[in-house]
């Protein structure tokens, strides 16, 4: 009862922050820009946030986070639009939507498919927002009792979990984690004042810039990959007929209610786990809906359940990924690592103290999620025509403009040429990773968590006077390490590994 009594004043505070004219404007810009870039096939939320990160640097922290969150779910919505209209998912979580969504579009039912995707996502987003508001404060209270050993063990568990759930091979994911930790070591050692891996470059004494690594690995590399594929409007199977009958029929609504509810539940569960939450949630929901359907043979041929369930699942998962990020300061995915990086750039130390020390930021962000999701429904359905026209703009015009914008953004952070060169370097590295089918998401997670892990490892060893048993003698820390060991066991068990590989192959085949 006490929690509910606290919830309403907190939500009131959040809405009073999010509904200010300034924050409404930034929420709108975020949602609109996110959808606009998310509509372009091949550019997912990760690349979009990485590319648009610099425009938030000079904003107030609350406005910056509201705008970035808007970009995130705006981009996810845009990804679904291309999945339905062009059969090219903007990101991996929208791959399943292609199967039935595009079939519906080919049958002249693009409107209902887009509307169900939007309404399902809005419902899932609303539930996700309530869950964050309910789960965040108690989780943060528990986290406030954590010491350095608990934080270190929790971060180890998060990194291993991201490797287990990564879509690439586990060995490659572990390799990426080590690489990310190594990149995190670059710069001046705070304790000894010695330079580490700077190779005499004064620009690296403060360490590698998070913006440089994120924009290079995700934004720059994504554009290089698209240019290399020669993707252009001529290769896209654009929907030529006019989109009519935007709103779903009563039968469509009836058939979608249960898939939306089930998708929301599955998405909320996977969203709180570290790793590829939205993608796994969407695929699991699709498999469940196909199993439970009265007419399973309709799946893949335009079944509305195949759009309603996965779309709700991926949105609920995306929203609930904010729970560990905001409450514990531990990002559950690479996108959340970008959000956490943005928080650090704004001078705010991530962690449970954000909730108590900056309540306007935490609750303002939560309230803005609901407002942003409502904006997506109200704005984007009438703007479908605009997105279709945007898809016809040739990439040879769009990509140079985006690259120029990124270069200016990177340079503006520290006014250093080196940052632009390093972005190009990481862009090329990211491109090579794509060619080798290596997923860079664990790298960025490790890069963000690396310095925090080092800090907590040193602190824990200082407190225990160098005794490493402190990590196993404290119950919470030991529980995290046991969970890590179980995850490692899962990685090596042949039966489970085979099942995981089969699921990934199925996902690739569907794409």
Short mmCIF file of C-alpha atoms in Angstrom, two decimals:
data_model
loop_
_atom_site.label_atom_id
_atom_site.label_comp_id
_atom_site.label_asym_id
_atom_site.label_seq_id
_atom_site.Cartn_x
_atom_site.Cartn_y
_atom_site.Cartn_z
CA UNK A 1 0.00 0.00 0.00
CA UNK A 2 2.87 2.28 0.93
CA UNK A 3 4.45 1.69 -2.45
CA UNK A 4 1.25 2.69 -4.28
CA UNK A 5 0.99 5.82 -2.13
CA UNK A 6 4.51 6.72 -3.18
CA UNK A 7 3.93 5.78 -6.80
CA UNK A 8 1.33 8.46 -7.55
CA UNK A 9 3.34 11.46 -6.27
CA UNK A 10 6.36 10.07 -8.17
CA UNK A 11 4.35 9.74 -11.39
CA UNK A 12 2.96 13.23 -10.83
CA UNK A 13 6.53 14.54 -10.57
CA UNK A 14 7.47 12.61 -13.72
CA UNK A 15 4.56 13.90 -15.78
CA UNK A 16 5.13 17.48 -14.59
CA UNK A 17 8.71 17.19 -15.92
CA UNK A 18 7.87 15.32 -19.14
CA UNK A 19 4.89 17.56 -20.00
CA UNK A 20 6.90 20.79 -19.91
CA UNK A 21 6.95 22.44 -23.34
CA UNK A 22 10.69 21.97 -23.70
CA UNK A 23 10.65 18.24 -22.89
CA UNK A 24 7.57 17.61 -25.02
CA UNK A 25 9.45 19.18 -27.92
CA UNK A 26 12.55 17.01 -27.35
CA UNK A 27 10.40 13.90 -26.97
CA UNK A 28 8.71 14.74 -30.29
CA UNK A 29 12.06 15.40 -32.02
CA UNK A 30 13.42 12.10 -30.67
CA UNK A 31 10.39 10.07 -31.73
CA UNK A 32 10.26 11.71 -35.16
CA UNK A 33 14.02 11.50 -35.88
CA UNK A 34 14.13 7.92 -34.56
CA UNK A 35 11.27 6.83 -36.81
CA UNK A 36 12.72 8.69 -39.80
CA UNK A 37 16.11 6.96 -39.56
CA UNK A 38 14.62 3.68 -38.30
CA UNK A 39 12.53 3.50 -41.49
CA UNK A 40 15.72 3.20 -43.54
CA UNK A 41 16.38 -0.54 -43.88
CA UNK A 42 19.56 -1.80 -42.27
CA UNK A 43 19.87 1.00 -39.72
CA UNK A 44 18.62 -0.24 -36.34
CA UNK A 45 18.18 1.53 -32.97
CA UNK A 46 21.80 0.96 -32.01
CA UNK A 47 23.21 2.72 -35.07
CA UNK A 48 20.55 5.44 -34.89
CA UNK A 49 21.25 6.31 -31.25
CA UNK A 50 25.01 6.17 -31.89
CA UNK A 51 24.61 8.56 -34.83
CA UNK A 52 22.31 11.00 -33.06
CA UNK A 53 24.12 10.97 -29.70
CA UNK A 54 26.07 14.23 -30.30
CA UNK A 55 22.91 16.32 -30.74
CA UNK A 56 22.03 15.66 -27.08
CA UNK A 57 25.36 16.83 -25.60
CA UNK A 58 24.35 20.44 -25.02
CA UNK A 59 20.92 19.65 -23.59
CA UNK A 60 19.82 19.39 -19.98
CA UNK A 61 20.31 15.77 -18.74
CA UNK A 62 16.53 15.13 -18.47
CA UNK A 63 15.86 16.49 -21.95
CA UNK A 64 18.81 14.54 -23.41
CA UNK A 65 17.60 11.24 -21.94
CA UNK A 66 13.99 11.89 -22.97
CA UNK A 67 15.15 12.59 -26.51
CA UNK A 68 17.38 9.48 -26.64
CA UNK A 69 14.59 7.27 -25.30
CA UNK A 70 12.30 8.77 -27.97
CA UNK A 71 14.89 7.97 -30.65
CA UNK A 72 15.09 4.40 -29.31
CA UNK A 73 11.44 3.47 -29.49
CA UNK A 74 10.82 5.70 -32.52
CA UNK A 75 13.49 3.74 -34.33
CA UNK A 76 11.96 0.43 -33.29
CA UNK A 77 8.63 1.58 -34.66
CA UNK A 78 10.31 2.63 -37.92
CA UNK A 79 11.90 -0.83 -38.16
CA UNK A 80 8.45 -2.43 -38.07
CA UNK A 81 7.19 -0.09 -40.82
CA UNK A 82 9.92 -1.21 -43.23
CA UNK A 83 9.44 -4.83 -42.21
CA UNK A 84 5.76 -4.61 -43.22
CA UNK A 85 6.06 -2.37 -46.29
CA UNK A 86 9.37 -3.45 -47.83
CA UNK A 87 10.13 -6.80 -46.13
CA UNK A 88 13.44 -5.34 -44.92
CA UNK A 89 13.55 -5.23 -41.11
CA UNK A 90 15.20 -2.11 -39.69
CA UNK A 91 16.58 -4.24 -36.86
CA UNK A 92 16.77 -7.89 -35.79
CA UNK A 93 13.69 -7.75 -33.52
CA UNK A 94 11.51 -6.85 -36.54
CA UNK A 95 12.62 -9.85 -38.61
CA UNK A 96 9.61 -11.91 -37.50
CA UNK A 97 7.23 -9.10 -38.41
CA UNK A 98 8.33 -9.47 -42.06
CA UNK A 99 6.85 -12.96 -42.29
CA UNK A 100 3.19 -12.09 -41.86
CA UNK A 101 3.29 -8.28 -41.94
CA UNK A 102 4.61 -8.08 -45.49
CA UNK A 103 2.24 -10.81 -46.65
CA UNK A 104 -0.64 -8.73 -45.26
CA UNK A 105 0.72 -5.69 -47.13
CA UNK A 106 0.86 -7.68 -50.38
CA UNK A 107 -2.78 -8.65 -49.86
CA UNK A 108 -3.67 -4.93 -49.60
CA UNK A 109 -3.86 -5.02 -45.79
CA UNK A 110 -0.78 -2.92 -44.97
CA UNK A 111 -2.96 -0.46 -43.01
CA UNK A 112 -4.33 -2.99 -40.47
CA UNK A 113 -0.84 -4.56 -40.12
CA UNK A 114 0.72 -1.17 -39.33
CA UNK A 115 -2.15 -0.21 -37.03
CA UNK A 116 -2.00 -3.48 -35.04
CA UNK A 117 1.80 -3.15 -34.76
CA UNK A 118 1.36 0.40 -33.42
CA UNK A 119 -1.51 -0.41 -31.03
CA UNK A 120 0.18 -3.59 -29.74
CA UNK A 121 3.44 -1.69 -29.21
CA UNK A 122 1.59 1.10 -27.39
CA UNK A 123 -0.12 -1.36 -25.04
CA UNK A 124 3.16 -3.20 -24.38
CA UNK A 125 4.95 0.11 -23.87
CA UNK A 126 2.32 1.21 -21.33
CA UNK A 127 2.66 -2.05 -19.39
CA UNK A 128 6.46 -1.75 -19.58
CA UNK A 129 6.30 1.79 -18.18
CA UNK A 130 4.14 0.63 -15.25
CA UNK A 131 6.56 -2.24 -14.58
CA UNK A 132 9.57 0.11 -14.51
CA UNK A 133 7.72 2.44 -12.15
CA UNK A 134 6.79 -0.48 -9.88
CA UNK A 135 9.99 -2.56 -10.04
CA UNK A 136 12.56 0.22 -10.22
CA UNK A 137 12.37 1.69 -6.68
CA UNK A 138 12.42 -1.65 -4.72
CA UNK A 139 15.25 -2.92 -6.92
CA UNK A 140 17.21 0.29 -6.36
CA UNK A 141 16.67 -0.05 -2.59
CA UNK A 142 18.20 -3.53 -2.72
CA UNK A 143 21.04 -2.24 -4.93
CA UNK A 144 21.84 0.51 -2.42
CA UNK A 145 22.86 -2.27 0.00
CA UNK A 146 25.41 -3.60 -2.51
CA UNK A 147 29.11 -3.13 -1.83
CA UNK A 148 32.02 -3.27 -4.25
CA UNK A 149 32.21 -7.13 -4.31
CA UNK A 150 28.48 -7.43 -5.14
CA UNK A 151 28.75 -4.89 -7.96
CA UNK A 152 31.79 -6.59 -9.43
CA UNK A 153 30.11 -10.04 -9.37
CA UNK A 154 26.88 -8.61 -10.82
CA UNK A 155 28.81 -7.05 -13.71
CA UNK A 156 30.64 -10.33 -14.38
CA UNK A 157 27.26 -12.09 -14.51
CA UNK A 158 25.87 -9.44 -16.88
CA UNK A 159 28.77 -9.81 -19.29
CA UNK A 160 28.63 -13.62 -19.33
CA UNK A 161 24.85 -13.52 -19.82
CA UNK A 162 25.29 -11.18 -22.79
CA UNK A 163 27.72 -13.72 -24.31
CA UNK A 164 25.29 -16.63 -23.78
CA UNK A 165 22.41 -14.74 -25.37
CA UNK A 166 24.42 -13.15 -28.20
CA UNK A 167 23.37 -14.27 -31.66
CA UNK A 168 26.95 -14.98 -32.79
CA UNK A 169 29.04 -17.90 -31.56
CA UNK A 170 29.74 -17.91 -27.83
CA UNK A 171 33.51 -18.06 -28.39
CA UNK A 172 33.36 -14.94 -30.56
CA UNK A 173 31.16 -13.18 -27.98
CA UNK A 174 33.67 -13.94 -25.21
CA UNK A 175 36.45 -12.63 -27.46
CA UNK A 176 34.46 -9.41 -27.94
CA UNK A 177 34.09 -9.05 -24.16
CA UNK A 178 37.88 -9.29 -23.67
CA UNK A 179 38.44 -6.77 -26.46
CA UNK A 180 35.92 -4.38 -24.87
CA UNK A 181 37.62 -4.71 -21.48
CA UNK A 182 41.01 -4.00 -23.10
CA UNK A 183 39.67 -0.87 -24.84
CA UNK A 184 38.29 0.22 -21.45
CA UNK A 185 41.82 0.09 -20.00
CA UNK A 186 43.18 2.72 -22.40
CA UNK A 187 43.99 6.02 -20.67
CA UNK A 188 45.48 7.17 -17.39
CA UNK A 189 45.35 4.81 -14.41
CA UNK A 190 43.56 6.79 -11.69
CA UNK A 191 45.53 5.17 -8.87
CA UNK A 192 49.09 5.33 -10.18
CA UNK A 193 48.74 8.17 -12.72
CA UNK A 194 50.52 6.01 -15.33
CA UNK A 195 49.42 6.06 -18.98
CA UNK A 196 48.10 2.72 -20.28
CA UNK A 197 48.07 1.78 -23.98
CA UNK A 198 48.05 5.42 -25.15
CA UNK A 199 51.15 4.96 -27.38
CA UNK A 200 52.18 8.53 -26.57
CA UNK A 201 48.97 10.09 -27.98
CA UNK A 202 47.91 12.90 -25.62
CA UNK A 203 44.36 12.66 -27.00
CA UNK A 204 44.06 9.21 -25.41
CA UNK A 205 45.12 10.14 -21.87
CA UNK A 206 41.45 10.42 -20.83
CA UNK A 207 40.72 7.07 -22.46
CA UNK A 208 38.83 6.21 -25.62
CA UNK A 209 35.74 8.34 -26.08
CA UNK A 210 32.54 6.35 -25.74
CA UNK A 211 30.99 8.35 -28.62
CA UNK A 212 33.89 7.50 -30.92
CA UNK A 213 33.66 3.75 -30.27
CA UNK A 214 29.85 3.61 -30.43
CA UNK A 215 29.48 5.77 -33.56
CA UNK A 216 32.29 3.94 -35.34
CA UNK A 217 31.27 0.37 -34.50
CA UNK A 218 27.57 0.82 -35.07
CA UNK A 219 26.81 3.95 -37.14
CA UNK A 220 29.78 4.14 -39.50
CA UNK A 221 30.08 0.36 -39.97
CA UNK A 222 26.35 0.03 -40.73
CA UNK A 223 26.59 2.61 -43.51
CA UNK A 224 29.71 0.98 -44.96
CA UNK A 225 27.90 -2.39 -45.00
CA UNK A 226 24.88 -0.89 -46.76
CA UNK A 227 27.10 0.84 -49.35
CA UNK A 228 29.05 -2.37 -49.93
CA UNK A 229 25.80 -4.29 -50.56
CA UNK A 230 24.91 -1.64 -53.13
CA UNK A 231 21.51 -1.26 -51.48
CA UNK A 232 19.47 1.24 -53.40
CA UNK A 233 15.84 2.04 -54.09
CA UNK A 234 16.01 -0.04 -57.25
CA UNK A 235 16.65 -3.21 -55.20
CA UNK A 236 13.84 -2.60 -52.74
CA UNK A 237 10.43 -4.16 -53.40
CA UNK A 238 8.52 -1.04 -52.49
CA UNK A 239 4.81 -1.26 -52.01
CA UNK A 240 3.34 0.49 -55.02
CA UNK A 241 -0.35 0.44 -54.23
CA UNK A 242 -1.88 3.16 -52.05
CA UNK A 243 -2.40 2.23 -48.41
CA UNK A 244 -6.11 2.21 -47.71
CA UNK A 245 -8.28 1.06 -44.81
CA UNK A 246 -5.77 1.96 -42.13
CA UNK A 247 -7.78 0.71 -39.18
CA UNK A 248 -8.19 -2.99 -38.32
CA UNK A 249 -11.58 -4.70 -38.42
CA UNK A 250 -13.37 -6.04 -35.36
CA UNK A 251 -12.19 -9.56 -36.26
CA UNK A 252 -8.58 -8.33 -36.51
CA UNK A 253 -8.87 -6.78 -33.05
CA UNK A 254 -10.44 -9.93 -31.60
CA UNK A 255 -7.69 -12.13 -33.06
CA UNK A 256 -4.98 -9.78 -31.78
CA UNK A 257 -5.99 -9.31 -28.13
CA UNK A 258 -4.49 -12.52 -26.71
CA UNK A 259 -1.30 -12.43 -28.82
CA UNK A 260 -0.73 -8.85 -27.61
CA UNK A 261 -1.21 -9.87 -23.96
CA UNK A 262 1.03 -12.94 -24.29
CA UNK A 263 3.66 -10.99 -26.24
CA UNK A 264 3.71 -8.28 -23.58
CA UNK A 265 4.30 -10.85 -20.82
CA UNK A 266 7.06 -12.67 -22.72
CA UNK A 267 8.68 -9.38 -23.75
CA UNK A 268 8.66 -8.04 -20.19
CA UNK A 269 10.38 -11.22 -18.98
CA UNK A 270 13.12 -11.24 -21.63
CA UNK A 271 13.58 -7.47 -21.44
CA UNK A 272 14.90 -7.61 -17.89
CA UNK A 273 17.53 -10.22 -18.87
CA UNK A 274 20.87 -9.06 -20.25
CA UNK A 275 21.57 -9.83 -23.93
CA UNK A 276 19.43 -9.79 -27.07
CA UNK A 277 16.12 -9.36 -25.21
CA UNK A 278 13.77 -7.90 -27.88
CA UNK A 279 14.91 -10.32 -30.60
CA UNK A 280 14.55 -13.46 -28.49
CA UNK A 281 11.23 -12.18 -27.11
CA UNK A 282 9.84 -11.61 -30.63
CA UNK A 283 10.91 -15.05 -31.89
CA UNK A 284 9.64 -16.85 -28.78
CA UNK A 285 6.27 -15.12 -29.05
CA UNK A 286 5.95 -16.00 -32.73
CA UNK A 287 6.72 -19.66 -32.00
CA UNK A 288 4.18 -19.70 -29.15
CA UNK A 289 1.46 -18.03 -31.23
CA UNK A 290 2.00 -20.50 -34.06
CA UNK A 291 1.68 -23.39 -31.60
CA UNK A 292 -1.47 -22.00 -29.96
CA UNK A 293 -3.19 -20.82 -33.16
CA UNK A 294 -6.44 -22.43 -34.31
CA UNK A 295 -5.21 -22.04 -37.91
CA UNK A 296 -1.39 -22.49 -37.75
CA UNK A 297 -1.26 -22.97 -41.56
CA UNK A 298 -2.10 -19.25 -41.94
CA UNK A 299 1.22 -18.27 -40.32
CA UNK A 300 3.64 -16.94 -42.91
CA UNK A 301 0.73 -16.14 -45.23
CA UNK A 302 -0.58 -13.01 -43.52
CA UNK A 303 -1.85 -14.05 -40.05
CA UNK A 304 -2.44 -10.92 -37.96
CA UNK A 305 -1.39 -12.83 -34.81
CA UNK A 306 2.09 -13.07 -36.35
CA UNK A 307 2.32 -9.26 -36.27
CA UNK A 308 0.47 -8.50 -33.02
CA UNK A 309 2.41 -10.90 -30.74
CA UNK A 310 6.04 -10.25 -31.82
CA UNK A 311 5.54 -6.47 -32.11
CA UNK A 312 4.14 -6.29 -28.56
CA UNK A 313 6.93 -8.57 -27.31
CA UNK A 314 9.79 -6.57 -28.79
CA UNK A 315 8.38 -3.28 -27.49
CA UNK A 316 7.77 -4.66 -23.97
CA UNK A 317 11.31 -6.09 -23.95
CA UNK A 318 12.81 -2.80 -25.17
CA UNK A 319 10.95 -0.87 -22.46
CA UNK A 320 11.75 -3.31 -19.64
CA UNK A 321 15.46 -3.25 -20.54
CA UNK A 322 15.42 0.12 -18.74
CA UNK A 323 14.77 -1.66 -15.40
CA UNK A 324 18.32 -3.01 -14.74
CA UNK A 325 19.83 0.04 -16.47
CA UNK A 326 18.05 2.61 -14.31
CA UNK A 327 17.77 0.66 -11.06
CA UNK A 328 21.20 -1.01 -10.94
CA UNK A 329 23.25 1.00 -13.42
CA UNK A 330 23.93 -2.25 -15.33
CA UNK A 331 22.97 -2.07 -19.03
CA UNK A 332 21.14 -5.15 -20.27
CA UNK A 333 21.95 -4.58 -23.94
CA UNK A 334 24.24 -2.59 -26.21
CA UNK A 335 21.48 0.02 -26.73
CA UNK A 336 21.16 0.41 -22.98
CA UNK A 337 24.96 0.75 -22.79
CA UNK A 338 24.61 3.72 -25.14
CA UNK A 339 21.96 5.23 -22.85
CA UNK A 340 24.25 4.70 -19.88
CA UNK A 341 27.13 6.27 -21.81
CA UNK A 342 24.93 9.31 -22.50
CA UNK A 343 24.20 9.55 -18.77
CA UNK A 344 27.94 9.54 -18.00
CA UNK A 345 28.61 12.19 -20.67
CA UNK A 346 26.00 14.34 -18.91
CA UNK A 347 28.07 14.03 -15.71
CA UNK A 348 25.67 11.70 -13.91
CA UNK A 349 27.09 8.58 -12.26
CA UNK A 350 24.77 5.71 -13.25
CA UNK A 351 23.35 3.52 -10.49
CA UNK A 352 20.56 3.26 -7.93
CA UNK A 353 21.47 6.64 -6.42
CA UNK A 354 20.07 8.33 -9.59
CA UNK A 355 16.59 7.47 -8.33
CA UNK A 356 17.10 9.11 -4.93
CA UNK A 357 19.39 11.98 -5.92
CA UNK A 358 17.78 12.88 -9.28
CA UNK A 359 14.12 11.81 -8.95
CA UNK A 360 13.03 14.33 -11.60
CA UNK A 361 15.34 12.63 -14.11
CA UNK A 362 14.20 9.08 -13.33
CA UNK A 363 10.46 9.77 -13.15
CA UNK A 364 10.57 12.33 -15.97
CA UNK A 365 12.10 9.68 -18.23
CA UNK A 366 9.48 7.08 -17.24
CA UNK A 367 6.59 9.49 -17.88
CA UNK A 368 8.12 10.52 -21.21
CA UNK A 369 8.13 6.87 -22.35
CA UNK A 370 4.38 6.74 -22.12
CA UNK A 371 4.02 10.13 -23.83
CA UNK A 372 6.49 9.08 -26.57
CA UNK A 373 4.61 5.84 -27.24
CA UNK A 374 1.32 7.77 -27.47
CA UNK A 375 2.99 10.21 -29.90
CA UNK A 376 4.07 7.28 -32.08
CA UNK A 377 0.49 6.04 -32.43
CA UNK A 378 -1.01 9.49 -33.03
CA UNK A 379 1.65 10.77 -35.43
CA UNK A 380 2.91 7.82 -37.37
CA UNK A 381 -0.21 6.21 -38.73
CA UNK A 382 -1.19 9.39 -40.65
CA UNK A 383 2.46 9.75 -41.74
CA UNK A 384 2.76 6.33 -43.40
CA UNK A 385 2.76 8.02 -46.82
CA UNK A 386 5.75 10.15 -45.80
CA UNK A 387 7.75 7.08 -44.71
CA UNK A 388 7.00 5.33 -48.01
CA UNK A 389 8.29 8.40 -49.90
CA UNK A 390 11.41 8.46 -47.70
CA UNK A 391 12.13 4.86 -48.66
CA UNK A 392 12.34 6.01 -52.29
CA UNK A 393 15.21 8.47 -51.58
CA UNK A 394 18.39 6.90 -53.03
CA UNK A 395 21.00 5.86 -50.47
CA UNK A 396 23.76 7.59 -52.49
CA UNK A 397 22.18 10.90 -51.39
CA UNK A 398 21.27 9.91 -47.82
CA UNK A 399 24.47 8.25 -46.68
CA UNK A 400 27.03 11.00 -47.44
CA UNK A 401 24.76 13.43 -45.58
CA UNK A 402 24.58 11.11 -42.53
CA UNK A 403 28.36 10.55 -42.57
CA UNK A 404 29.04 14.31 -42.67
CA UNK A 405 26.63 14.85 -39.80
CA UNK A 406 28.38 12.12 -37.79
CA UNK A 407 31.86 13.57 -38.43
CA UNK A 408 30.71 17.03 -37.29
CA UNK A 409 29.07 15.48 -34.22
CA UNK A 410 32.19 13.56 -33.19
CA UNK A 411 34.47 16.57 -33.73
CA UNK A 412 32.17 18.85 -31.71
CA UNK A 413 32.59 16.74 -28.52
CA UNK A 414 36.28 17.53 -27.86
CA UNK A 415 37.26 19.63 -30.93
CA UNK A 416 39.89 16.99 -31.81
CA UNK A 417 40.80 15.64 -35.26
CA UNK A 418 41.90 12.41 -33.57
CA UNK A 419 38.30 11.62 -32.62
CA UNK A 420 37.21 11.72 -36.27
CA UNK A 421 40.11 9.45 -37.32
CA UNK A 422 39.36 7.06 -34.46
CA UNK A 423 35.68 6.92 -35.50
CA UNK A 424 36.74 5.98 -39.03
CA UNK A 425 39.10 3.35 -37.54
CA UNK A 426 36.31 1.84 -35.40
CA UNK A 427 33.97 2.03 -38.38
CA UNK A 428 36.37 -0.11 -40.39
CA UNK A 429 36.80 -2.48 -37.43
CA UNK A 430 33.00 -2.76 -37.13
CA UNK A 431 32.75 -3.46 -40.87
CA UNK A 432 35.34 -6.27 -40.57
CA UNK A 433 33.33 -7.68 -37.63
CA UNK A 434 30.24 -7.75 -39.84
CA UNK A 435 32.12 -9.60 -42.58
CA UNK A 436 33.36 -12.13 -40.00
CA UNK A 437 29.82 -12.40 -38.59
CA UNK A 438 30.98 -11.22 -35.17
CA UNK A 439 28.45 -9.27 -33.12
CA UNK A 440 30.06 -6.17 -31.51
CA UNK A 441 27.31 -5.72 -28.86
CA UNK A 442 29.25 -7.59 -26.09
CA UNK A 443 32.26 -5.37 -26.87
CA UNK A 444 30.39 -2.13 -26.17
CA UNK A 445 28.87 -3.64 -23.00
CA UNK A 446 32.33 -4.62 -21.77
CA UNK A 447 33.75 -1.24 -22.79
CA UNK A 448 31.15 0.57 -20.66
CA UNK A 449 31.34 -1.85 -17.74
CA UNK A 450 35.13 -2.38 -17.84
CA UNK A 451 36.21 0.78 -15.94
CA UNK A 452 33.38 0.25 -13.40
CA UNK A 453 34.45 -3.37 -12.90
CA UNK A 454 38.07 -2.34 -12.40
CA UNK A 455 37.05 0.30 -9.87
CA UNK A 456 34.89 -2.14 -7.89
CA UNK A 457 37.49 -4.93 -8.09
CA UNK A 458 40.17 -2.65 -6.65
CA UNK A 459 37.85 -1.27 -3.96
CA UNK A 460 36.76 -4.77 -2.92
CA UNK A 461 40.37 -5.95 -2.67
CA UNK A 462 41.37 -2.83 -0.72
CA UNK A 463 38.56 -3.37 1.80
CA UNK A 464 39.48 -7.06 2.21
CA UNK A 465 43.23 -6.24 2.38
CA UNK A 466 43.91 -8.16 -0.80
CA UNK A 467 41.89 -11.26 0.14
CA UNK A 468 40.02 -12.46 -3.02
CA UNK A 469 37.75 -14.75 -0.95
CA UNK A 470 35.63 -11.62 -0.26
CA UNK A 471 33.78 -12.36 -3.53
CA UNK A 472 32.62 -15.80 -2.35
CA UNK A 473 32.14 -15.23 1.37
CA UNK A 474 29.54 -12.47 0.95
CA UNK A 475 26.19 -14.18 0.17
CA UNK A 476 24.87 -11.83 -2.56
CA UNK A 477 28.20 -11.72 -4.37
CA UNK A 478 28.49 -15.52 -4.10
CA UNK A 479 24.94 -15.92 -5.51
CA UNK A 480 25.87 -13.81 -8.56
CA UNK A 481 29.02 -15.86 -9.10
CA UNK A 482 27.05 -19.14 -8.81
CA UNK A 483 24.59 -17.79 -11.41
CA UNK A 484 27.59 -16.92 -13.63
CA UNK A 485 28.93 -20.47 -13.23
CA UNK A 486 25.50 -21.88 -14.19
CA UNK A 487 25.46 -19.67 -17.28
CA UNK A 488 28.92 -20.94 -18.22
CA UNK A 489 27.62 -24.48 -17.75
CA UNK A 490 24.75 -23.71 -20.09
CA UNK A 491 27.31 -22.56 -22.65
CA UNK A 492 29.16 -25.87 -22.63
CA UNK A 493 26.24 -28.32 -22.34
CA UNK A 494 25.97 -29.85 -25.84
CA UNK A 495 22.16 -30.30 -25.81
CA UNK A 496 21.45 -26.70 -24.83
CA UNK A 497 24.09 -25.34 -27.18
CA UNK A 498 22.59 -27.32 -30.07
CA UNK A 499 19.11 -26.01 -29.27
CA UNK A 500 20.42 -22.43 -29.14
CA UNK A 501 22.24 -22.84 -32.46
CA UNK A 502 19.10 -24.31 -34.06
CA UNK A 503 17.06 -21.33 -32.85
CA UNK A 504 19.63 -18.89 -34.26
CA UNK A 505 19.69 -20.71 -37.60
CA UNK A 506 15.90 -20.54 -37.72
CA UNK A 507 16.12 -16.79 -37.08
CA UNK A 508 18.66 -16.33 -39.86
CA UNK A 509 16.55 -18.38 -42.25
CA UNK A 510 13.52 -16.25 -41.43
CA UNK A 511 15.55 -13.08 -42.15
#
